[in-house]
Every structure is written in C-alpha cells, then in structure tokens.
Amino acid sequence: MSAGDRRAARPHGGPGRCLGHGARALILLLLAAGPGAAAPACREDSAIVQRADGAPIATFSVEIADDAAEREQGLMRRRTLPKGAGMLFVYPSERPVAFWMHDTLIPLDIIFLDGTGRVISVHGNARPLDDTPIPSQGAAQYVLEINGGLAGRLGIGAGSVLSHPAVAAGRAAIPCR
C-alpha cells in the first residue's frame, strides 16, 4: 500500500466511521449492478479465461501472433514457457484451423476459440516435435497455447470464455472494459 493509500484508508470523523461517502456510494453502485455485471479489465499482454458465468479461472501473460509469419513461428524452438504464460494466435476471421508441434520442444495445451472468445475445443498435452495435425473441431478465430496439462488442471474446457482486446467488443461473449 502506498503512502497515498494509507491516508485514504484512515477513518475520518471519529470512532466507528471507516468509510467515506464516496466509498459507500461505490459499494452501493457495485451491489446494485448485480453479479456478473463487471466486465474484466483487459490488456493486450493478458488473456483472461473465465467460466461461462464470468467466474475467473486464470489470467495468462501472452505474446500475440496476429500475422502469418508470427502464427507460423508460434512457440517453435522455445525450451521453456514460464508458468502463467502463453501465446494467443489471432486470425482475421473464423475458420477451421490445424496446429502441429513441428520444432516445438515443450508440451502444450492448444485451446481453440470461436469469434466470441468461447472455447470450442482443447487439445491437451500436445507432444513435442510431433508433425501430426491437431484440428480445431470447428471454426476458430483465436487459439491460446499454454503449458501442457494446465488447461485440465485449471478446468479450462469447451464453454470457457477468453476475454482479450483482440476479441471484438460487439462479438465477445464476455467483453473487456
């Protein structure tokens, strides 16, 4: 907590009074908005994965692959991927896509998402250096690659939702704010 935060947290006006009028108004506003009303605060370098009801599952620090050369390179030749990190592949429109693990040295979970950011399929623990195509099982516009086995451990599966600025606000299942 910074010095400014400490000053703001001090009660004013005598014993028993801990919240100012502004803080009380903010709490009432949030309560009136109801559950699920708050959209996640998104950043270009973070992918937020949630359950369909908006309950958070995980936030990943991501690199973006949004052109053909970046998508082709992907995570090839990387010896490690930090925990909580991944790569978000962005396509201009929905289409069936297939990935492979050519020159990819680490096991990955490959999460395919439609144009709204909703997970359509997950291929868990893709084998390193395997050239077998891994299809999307439907039209995908986004693909999130994370460390192998993590999607299963976290409960990321069909119906989970990704929030990220790349997902158009007008189409996003759970839009960013």
mmCIF file of C-alpha atoms in Angstrom:
data_model
loop_
_atom_site.group_PDB
_atom_site.id
_atom_site.type_symbol
_atom_site.label_atom_id
_atom_site.label_comp_id
_atom_site.label_asym_id
_atom_site.label_seq_id
_atom_site.Cartn_x
_atom_site.Cartn_y
_atom_site.Cartn_z
ATOM 1 C CA MET A 1 0.000 0.000 0.000
ATOM 2 C CA SER A 2 1.463 3.359 -0.960
ATOM 3 C CA ALA A 3 1.512 6.347 1.361
ATOM 4 C CA GLY A 4 -1.440 7.822 -0.534
ATOM 5 C CA ASP A 5 -3.416 4.608 0.002
ATOM 6 C CA ARG A 6 -2.684 4.669 3.742
ATOM 7 C CA ARG A 7 -4.053 8.210 4.007
ATOM 8 C CA ALA A 8 -7.187 7.238 2.086
ATOM 9 C CA ALA A 9 -7.755 4.220 4.357
ATOM 10 C CA ARG A 10 -7.689 6.234 7.615
ATOM 11 C CA PRO A 11 -11.095 6.796 9.182
ATOM 12 C CA HIS A 12 -12.244 10.398 9.426
ATOM 13 C CA GLY A 13 -14.866 11.914 11.679
ATOM 14 C CA GLY A 14 -14.390 9.925 14.863
ATOM 15 C CA PRO A 15 -14.558 6.360 16.068
ATOM 16 C CA GLY A 16 -16.654 3.831 14.212
ATOM 17 C CA ARG A 17 -16.695 5.713 10.918
ATOM 18 C CA CYS A 18 -14.424 3.886 8.468
ATOM 19 C CA LEU A 19 -15.857 4.639 5.034
ATOM 20 C CA GLY A 20 -16.260 7.995 3.406
ATOM 21 C CA HIS A 21 -19.339 8.942 1.378
ATOM 22 C CA GLY A 22 -17.552 8.164 -1.898
ATOM 23 C CA ALA A 23 -16.562 4.649 -0.814
ATOM 24 C CA ARG A 24 -20.102 3.902 0.387
ATOM 25 C CA ALA A 25 -21.548 5.138 -2.904
ATOM 26 C CA LEU A 26 -19.140 2.944 -4.876
ATOM 27 C CA ILE A 27 -20.051 -0.144 -2.829
ATOM 28 C CA LEU A 28 -23.775 0.534 -3.328
ATOM 29 C CA LEU A 29 -23.248 1.006 -7.070
ATOM 30 C CA LEU A 30 -21.380 -2.303 -7.352
ATOM 31 C CA LEU A 31 -24.058 -4.130 -5.347
ATOM 32 C CA ALA A 32 -26.823 -2.640 -7.491
ATOM 33 C CA ALA A 33 -25.054 -3.747 -10.669
ATOM 34 C CA GLY A 34 -25.536 -7.379 -9.646
ATOM 35 C CA PRO A 35 -23.420 -10.472 -10.197
ATOM 36 C CA GLY A 36 -21.540 -10.820 -13.453
ATOM 37 C CA ALA A 37 -22.143 -7.182 -14.384
ATOM 38 C CA ALA A 38 -18.496 -6.123 -14.245
ATOM 39 C CA ALA A 39 -16.540 -6.808 -17.417
ATOM 40 C CA PRO A 40 -12.907 -7.796 -16.936
ATOM 41 C CA ALA A 41 -10.261 -5.105 -17.323
ATOM 42 C CA CYS A 42 -8.282 -6.322 -20.322
ATOM 43 C CA ARG A 43 -4.771 -5.579 -21.520
ATOM 44 C CA GLU A 44 -3.053 -6.539 -24.767
ATOM 45 C CA ASP A 45 -0.484 -8.654 -22.898
ATOM 46 C CA SER A 46 -3.026 -10.585 -20.778
ATOM 47 C CA ALA A 47 -5.572 -13.246 -21.691
ATOM 48 C CA ILE A 48 -8.315 -13.702 -19.099
ATOM 49 C CA VAL A 49 -10.021 -17.109 -19.090
ATOM 50 C CA GLN A 50 -13.341 -17.431 -17.286
ATOM 51 C CA ARG A 51 -16.176 -19.868 -16.822
ATOM 52 C CA ALA A 52 -19.279 -19.225 -18.919
ATOM 53 C CA ASP A 53 -20.846 -17.411 -15.937
ATOM 54 C CA GLY A 54 -17.896 -14.993 -15.777
ATOM 55 C CA ALA A 55 -16.186 -16.560 -12.755
ATOM 56 C CA PRO A 56 -12.417 -16.204 -13.233
ATOM 57 C CA ILE A 57 -10.287 -19.260 -13.970
ATOM 58 C CA ALA A 58 -6.879 -17.789 -14.842
ATOM 59 C CA THR A 59 -5.057 -14.858 -16.394
ATOM 60 C CA PHE A 60 -2.146 -15.594 -18.708
ATOM 61 C CA SER A 61 0.635 -13.262 -19.771
ATOM 62 C CA VAL A 62 0.532 -13.640 -23.558
ATOM 63 C CA GLU A 63 2.508 -12.879 -26.652
ATOM 64 C CA ILE A 64 0.315 -12.101 -29.656
ATOM 65 C CA ALA A 65 0.720 -13.835 -33.026
ATOM 66 C CA ASP A 66 -1.566 -11.894 -35.348
ATOM 67 C CA ASP A 67 0.101 -12.105 -38.739
ATOM 68 C CA ALA A 68 1.012 -15.088 -40.923
ATOM 69 C CA ALA A 69 4.738 -15.060 -40.057
ATOM 70 C CA GLU A 70 4.123 -14.862 -36.291
ATOM 71 C CA ARG A 71 1.451 -17.575 -36.431
ATOM 72 C CA GLU A 72 3.782 -19.831 -38.434
ATOM 73 C CA GLN A 73 6.638 -19.381 -35.931
ATOM 74 C CA GLY A 74 4.482 -19.703 -32.807
ATOM 75 C CA LEU A 75 6.367 -21.246 -29.884
ATOM 76 C CA MET A 76 8.805 -23.248 -32.023
ATOM 77 C CA ARG A 77 12.295 -23.816 -30.631
ATOM 78 C CA ARG A 78 11.412 -22.485 -27.170
ATOM 79 C CA ARG A 79 12.971 -24.585 -24.429
ATOM 80 C CA THR A 80 10.677 -23.249 -21.700
ATOM 81 C CA LEU A 81 7.446 -21.355 -21.270
ATOM 82 C CA PRO A 82 7.061 -19.511 -17.967
ATOM 83 C CA LYS A 83 4.233 -20.670 -15.730
ATOM 84 C CA GLY A 84 1.218 -18.462 -16.379
ATOM 85 C CA ALA A 85 2.420 -17.512 -19.871
ATOM 86 C CA GLY A 86 1.223 -18.400 -23.335
ATOM 87 C CA MET A 87 0.743 -17.294 -26.905
ATOM 88 C CA LEU A 88 -2.524 -16.026 -28.369
ATOM 89 C CA PHE A 89 -2.939 -16.637 -32.095
ATOM 90 C CA VAL A 90 -5.355 -14.196 -33.740
ATOM 91 C CA TYR A 91 -6.913 -14.864 -37.153
ATOM 92 C CA PRO A 92 -8.833 -12.264 -39.191
ATOM 93 C CA SER A 93 -11.998 -14.404 -39.178
ATOM 94 C CA GLU A 94 -13.375 -17.743 -38.014
ATOM 95 C CA ARG A 95 -12.219 -20.803 -39.939
ATOM 96 C CA PRO A 96 -11.204 -24.394 -39.297
ATOM 97 C CA VAL A 97 -7.532 -24.351 -38.290
ATOM 98 C CA ALA A 98 -4.988 -27.044 -37.501
ATOM 99 C CA PHE A 99 -1.797 -26.823 -35.480
ATOM 100 C CA TRP A 100 1.210 -29.088 -35.250
ATOM 101 C CA MET A 101 4.166 -29.361 -32.904
ATOM 102 C CA HIS A 102 6.904 -29.219 -35.558
ATOM 103 C CA ASP A 103 10.100 -27.906 -33.932
ATOM 104 C CA THR A 104 8.153 -27.259 -30.712
ATOM 105 C CA LEU A 105 10.250 -28.540 -27.822
ATOM 106 C CA ILE A 106 7.760 -28.342 -24.937
ATOM 107 C CA PRO A 107 4.340 -29.977 -24.423
ATOM 108 C CA LEU A 108 1.474 -27.548 -24.906
ATOM 109 C CA ASP A 109 -2.261 -27.346 -24.382
ATOM 110 C CA ILE A 110 -3.844 -25.929 -27.530
ATOM 111 C CA ILE A 111 -7.121 -24.137 -26.812
ATOM 112 C CA PHE A 112 -9.294 -23.319 -29.833
ATOM 113 C CA LEU A 113 -11.798 -20.442 -29.509
ATOM 114 C CA ASP A 114 -14.538 -19.111 -31.762
ATOM 115 C CA GLY A 115 -15.043 -15.468 -32.794
ATOM 116 C CA THR A 116 -16.779 -14.666 -29.493
ATOM 117 C CA GLY A 117 -13.835 -15.956 -27.433
ATOM 118 C CA ARG A 118 -15.698 -19.110 -26.344
ATOM 119 C CA VAL A 119 -13.628 -22.321 -26.148
ATOM 120 C CA ILE A 120 -14.743 -24.834 -28.779
ATOM 121 C CA SER A 121 -12.114 -27.498 -28.095
ATOM 122 C CA VAL A 122 -8.933 -28.194 -26.158
ATOM 123 C CA HIS A 123 -6.118 -30.486 -27.216
ATOM 124 C CA GLY A 124 -4.241 -31.250 -24.020
ATOM 125 C CA ASN A 125 -0.553 -32.115 -23.776
ATOM 126 C CA ALA A 126 0.333 -31.937 -27.452
ATOM 127 C CA ARG A 127 3.520 -33.953 -27.934
ATOM 128 C CA PRO A 128 6.726 -32.036 -28.693
ATOM 129 C CA LEU A 129 8.172 -32.435 -32.204
ATOM 130 C CA ASP A 130 5.042 -34.239 -33.492
ATOM 131 C CA ASP A 131 4.031 -33.241 -37.029
ATOM 132 C CA THR A 132 0.539 -34.752 -36.750
ATOM 133 C CA PRO A 133 -2.100 -32.065 -37.471
ATOM 134 C CA ILE A 134 -4.251 -31.033 -34.498
ATOM 135 C CA PRO A 135 -7.585 -29.706 -35.877
ATOM 136 C CA SER A 136 -9.798 -27.148 -34.176
ATOM 137 C CA GLN A 137 -13.000 -29.281 -34.197
ATOM 138 C CA GLY A 138 -14.895 -26.287 -35.602
ATOM 139 C CA ALA A 139 -14.388 -22.746 -36.839
ATOM 140 C CA ALA A 140 -11.838 -20.913 -34.678
ATOM 141 C CA GLN A 141 -10.661 -17.313 -34.728
ATOM 142 C CA TYR A 142 -8.353 -17.482 -31.717
ATOM 143 C CA VAL A 143 -6.010 -20.141 -30.355
ATOM 144 C CA LEU A 144 -4.347 -19.974 -26.952
ATOM 145 C CA GLU A 145 -1.278 -22.129 -26.304
ATOM 146 C CA ILE A 146 -0.244 -22.705 -22.688
ATOM 147 C CA ASN A 147 1.940 -25.213 -20.843
ATOM 148 C CA GLY A 148 0.857 -28.818 -21.334
ATOM 149 C CA GLY A 149 -1.591 -30.171 -18.760
ATOM 150 C CA LEU A 150 -2.503 -26.756 -17.372
ATOM 151 C CA ALA A 151 -5.912 -26.465 -19.071
ATOM 152 C CA GLY A 152 -7.067 -29.722 -17.471
ATOM 153 C CA ARG A 153 -5.735 -28.778 -14.038
ATOM 154 C CA LEU A 154 -7.478 -25.399 -14.179
ATOM 155 C CA GLY A 155 -10.740 -26.697 -15.625
ATOM 156 C CA ILE A 156 -10.476 -24.852 -18.947
ATOM 157 C CA GLY A 157 -12.709 -26.618 -21.450
ATOM 158 C CA ALA A 158 -15.476 -26.226 -24.012
ATOM 159 C CA GLY A 159 -17.671 -23.312 -22.954
ATOM 160 C CA SER A 160 -14.942 -21.446 -21.049
ATOM 161 C CA VAL A 161 -14.506 -17.881 -22.300
ATOM 162 C CA LEU A 162 -11.466 -15.782 -23.202
ATOM 163 C CA SER A 163 -11.554 -12.011 -22.703
ATOM 164 C CA HIS A 164 -8.915 -10.044 -24.579
ATOM 165 C CA PRO A 165 -8.877 -6.768 -26.559
ATOM 166 C CA ALA A 166 -8.410 -8.778 -29.795
ATOM 167 C CA VAL A 167 -11.928 -10.207 -29.375
ATOM 168 C CA ALA A 168 -14.218 -7.570 -30.910
ATOM 169 C CA ALA A 169 -16.376 -5.992 -28.193
ATOM 170 C CA GLY A 170 -19.517 -6.335 -30.313
ATOM 171 C CA ARG A 171 -18.975 -10.102 -30.637
ATOM 172 C CA ALA A 172 -17.287 -11.009 -27.349
ATOM 173 C CA ALA A 173 -19.104 -13.495 -25.107
ATOM 174 C CA ILE A 174 -17.636 -11.563 -22.151
ATOM 175 C CA PRO A 175 -16.344 -8.211 -23.440
ATOM 176 C CA CYS A 176 -13.488 -6.241 -21.951
ATOM 177 C CA ARG A 177 -13.993 -2.875 -20.350
#
